Amino acid sequence: MTVQDVSHVELYTRHAPTAVDYFVSGMGFTRVADSVESDRSSILLRQGKTRLVVTSGPGTTRFLDHHGDGIADIAFTCDDVTATRDAAVAASARSLGLSHGRPVVSGFGDVTHTLLPHATAATAEPPPGRRWVPTTPAPQVTQEGPVRLLDHIAVCVEGHRLTEYADFYESAFGMSRYSSEYVAVGDQAMDSIVVRSDSGHVTFTLVAPDPSKEPGQLDAFLERNGGAGAQHLAFLVDEIIPAVRYMRGNGTEFLSTPDSYYDVLAERITGMREEVAQLRATQVLADRDDWGYLLQLFSRSPYERNTLFFELIQRQGSRGFGSANIRALYEAVERDRLAAG
């Protein structure tokens, strides 16, 4: 009763052409197939081993009214679909019947999990169950995009339910607790638990605000999103600096980083003095743990409610998720604020 991989992530949107253009033109995804149904239409995008399904139409209205554009389904491949569904229901998930002939169970908030046999994991074939029609004309990929795979999914949940959700993903899908961390920044704080499949291919970073502290960015996400939801998708790249330049050059907007962050970066992470100039120029963040370092950068949310966003991450041995950057960025912004006045 274990999940093996993420088959695909499905995004509901009110305006599919704009959503698809963001991924294709801005991030280097390729449109490979389309599916039209009575109450919705879907577009399959692929880059590396990552598959995104962008869906719009009357069948998505209820979700969109409540949450706005965002991730509605994260499809898992499983060793045994029936046993996984039964284990999820026993762990308090709701069985939501069939979608495209495949079992669906509830996950976090209104996000669901479609369950597929692991034999369908080959990314060369569209997700089973829909009448996919290859894109016409066939896409001409002149340059392979920089994304290799989906590194992790950050899930924002209510503060008092963090442990509950971690226990759920352990019991329902055979995932294990990988790490946990509490980060306090001024009067605000966030707690996190990372759960990961035994295969290592499914990683959820569950994050939640500390309800005993002042409201912060996670509280704001929960309010704008109408409850728990996928906060960001993290895409693994081999070299983040050229990836950022490529996407920024194609119109993808990333969060800005204060100059003062880089003033102390070489002292915070030894051995990176020569790289700091390049990181400053591209505003990429750096972090180190016992196994190595990572480089990361977050996009601005392209959606009206300012909820879902995206991350690029390059791992050089690091097994973490860049939590030190939360504190470092906060302190850098505070230094700039004091210097200005």
mmCIF file with all atom_site columns, C-alpha atoms in Angstrom, residues 237 239-249 252-259 261-262 265 272 274-286 293-300 310-314 329:
data_model
loop_
_atom_site.group_PDB
_atom_site.id
_atom_site.type_symbol
_atom_site.label_atom_id
_atom_site.label_alt_id
_atom_site.label_comp_id
_atom_site.label_asym_id
_atom_site.label_entity_id
_atom_site.label_seq_id
_atom_site.pdbx_PDB_ins_code
_atom_site.Cartn_x
_atom_site.Cartn_y
_atom_site.Cartn_z
_atom_site.occupancy
_atom_site.B_iso_or_equiv
_atom_site.pdbx_formal_charge
_atom_site.auth_seq_id
_atom_site.auth_comp_id
_atom_site.auth_asym_id
_atom_site.auth_atom_id
_atom_site.pdbx_PDB_model_num
ATOM 1  C CA . VAL A 1 237 ? 17.181 21.741 -12.480 1.00 0.00 ? 237 VAL A CA 1
ATOM 2  C CA . GLU A 1 239 ? 22.067 24.432 -13.269 1.00 0.00 ? 239 GLU A CA 1
ATOM 3  C CA . ILE A 1 240 ? 19.857 27.079 -11.767 1.00 0.00 ? 240 ILE A CA 1
ATOM 4  C CA . ILE A 1 241 ? 21.636 30.226 -12.970 1.00 0.00 ? 241 ILE A CA 1
ATOM 5  C CA . PRO A 1 242 ? 21.136 29.550 -16.703 1.00 0.00 ? 242 PRO A CA 1
ATOM 6  C CA . ALA A 1 243 ? 17.633 28.214 -15.915 1.00 0.00 ? 243 ALA A CA 1
ATOM 7  C CA . VAL A 1 244 ? 16.688 31.475 -14.192 1.00 0.00 ? 244 VAL A CA 1
ATOM 8  C CA . ARG A 1 245 ? 18.132 33.539 -17.035 1.00 0.00 ? 245 ARG A CA 1
ATOM 9  C CA . TYR A 1 246 ? 16.232 31.421 -19.566 1.00 0.00 ? 246 TYR A CA 1
ATOM 10 C CA . MET A 1 247 ? 12.881 31.729 -17.779 1.00 0.00 ? 247 MET A CA 1
ATOM 11 C CA . ARG A 1 248 ? 13.309 35.360 -16.797 1.00 0.00 ? 248 ARG A CA 1
ATOM 12 C CA . GLY A 1 249 ? 14.192 36.146 -20.393 1.00 0.00 ? 249 GLY A CA 1
ATOM 13 C CA . THR A 1 252 ? 8.694  34.523 -15.847 1.00 0.00 ? 252 THR A CA 1
ATOM 14 C CA . GLU A 1 253 ? 8.818  36.816 -12.817 1.00 0.00 ? 253 GLU A CA 1
ATOM 15 C CA . PHE A 1 254 ? 10.778 35.776 -9.745  1.00 0.00 ? 254 PHE A CA 1
ATOM 16 C CA . LEU A 1 255 ? 10.838 37.223 -6.251  1.00 0.00 ? 255 LEU A CA 1
ATOM 17 C CA . SER A 1 256 ? 13.518 39.855 -5.722  1.00 0.00 ? 256 SER A CA 1
ATOM 18 C CA . THR A 1 257 ? 16.249 39.394 -3.124  1.00 0.00 ? 257 THR A CA 1
ATOM 19 C CA . PRO A 1 258 ? 17.711 42.340 -1.153  1.00 0.00 ? 258 PRO A CA 1
ATOM 20 C CA . ASP A 1 259 ? 21.373 43.135 -1.857  1.00 0.00 ? 259 ASP A CA 1
ATOM 21 C CA . TYR A 1 261 ? 21.298 39.136 1.669   1.00 0.00 ? 261 TYR A CA 1
ATOM 22 C CA . TYR A 1 262 ? 24.424 38.665 -0.445  1.00 0.00 ? 262 TYR A CA 1
ATOM 23 C CA . LEU A 1 265 ? 26.121 35.138 2.205   1.00 0.00 ? 265 LEU A CA 1
ATOM 24 C CA . MET A 1 272 ? 31.060 30.232 -1.958  1.00 0.00 ? 272 MET A CA 1
ATOM 25 C CA . GLU A 1 274 ? 33.502 33.246 -5.911  1.00 0.00 ? 274 GLU A CA 1
ATOM 26 C CA . GLU A 1 275 ? 29.891 32.279 -6.676  1.00 0.00 ? 275 GLU A CA 1
ATOM 27 C CA . VAL A 1 276 ? 28.280 35.132 -4.743  1.00 0.00 ? 276 VAL A CA 1
ATOM 28 C CA . ALA A 1 277 ? 28.590 37.611 -7.633  1.00 0.00 ? 277 ALA A CA 1
ATOM 29 C CA . GLN A 1 278 ? 26.670 35.286 -9.976  1.00 0.00 ? 278 GLN A CA 1
ATOM 30 C CA . LEU A 1 279 ? 24.055 34.557 -7.336  1.00 0.00 ? 279 LEU A CA 1
ATOM 31 C CA . ARG A 1 280 ? 23.620 38.276 -6.674  1.00 0.00 ? 280 ARG A CA 1
ATOM 32 C CA . ALA A 1 281 ? 23.227 38.993 -10.383 1.00 0.00 ? 281 ALA A CA 1
ATOM 33 C CA . THR A 1 282 ? 20.440 36.424 -10.737 1.00 0.00 ? 282 THR A CA 1
ATOM 34 C CA . GLN A 1 283 ? 19.093 36.879 -7.165  1.00 0.00 ? 283 GLN A CA 1
ATOM 35 C CA . VAL A 1 284 ? 19.386 33.146 -6.489  1.00 0.00 ? 284 VAL A CA 1
ATOM 36 C CA . LEU A 1 285 ? 19.364 31.961 -2.857  1.00 0.00 ? 285 LEU A CA 1
ATOM 37 C CA . ALA A 1 286 ? 21.805 29.488 -1.301  1.00 0.00 ? 286 ALA A CA 1
ATOM 38 C CA . TYR A 1 293 ? 24.386 22.870 -0.578  1.00 0.00 ? 293 TYR A CA 1
ATOM 39 C CA . LEU A 1 294 ? 21.405 23.880 -2.644  1.00 0.00 ? 294 LEU A CA 1
ATOM 40 C CA . LEU A 1 295 ? 20.488 26.886 -4.773  1.00 0.00 ? 295 LEU A CA 1
ATOM 41 C CA . GLN A 1 296 ? 16.879 28.001 -5.149  1.00 0.00 ? 296 GLN A CA 1
ATOM 42 C CA . LEU A 1 297 ? 14.630 30.782 -6.365  1.00 0.00 ? 297 LEU A CA 1
ATOM 43 C CA . PHE A 1 298 ? 10.876 31.315 -6.116  1.00 0.00 ? 298 PHE A CA 1
ATOM 44 C CA . SER A 1 299 ? 8.589  32.746 -8.759  1.00 0.00 ? 299 SER A CA 1
ATOM 45 C CA . ARG A 1 300 ? 5.919  35.319 -8.163  1.00 0.00 ? 300 ARG A CA 1
ATOM 46 C CA . PHE A 1 310 ? 6.835  27.798 -8.325  1.00 0.00 ? 310 PHE A CA 1
ATOM 47 C CA . GLU A 1 311 ? 10.388 27.085 -7.225  1.00 0.00 ? 311 GLU A CA 1
ATOM 48 C CA . LEU A 1 312 ? 13.550 26.211 -9.108  1.00 0.00 ? 312 LEU A CA 1
ATOM 49 C CA . ILE A 1 313 ? 16.021 24.173 -7.076  1.00 0.00 ? 313 ILE A CA 1
ATOM 50 C CA . GLN A 1 314 ? 19.524 22.890 -7.806  1.00 0.00 ? 314 GLN A CA 1
ATOM 51 C CA . LEU A 1 329 ? 15.856 36.882 3.900   1.00 0.00 ? 329 LEU A CA 1
#
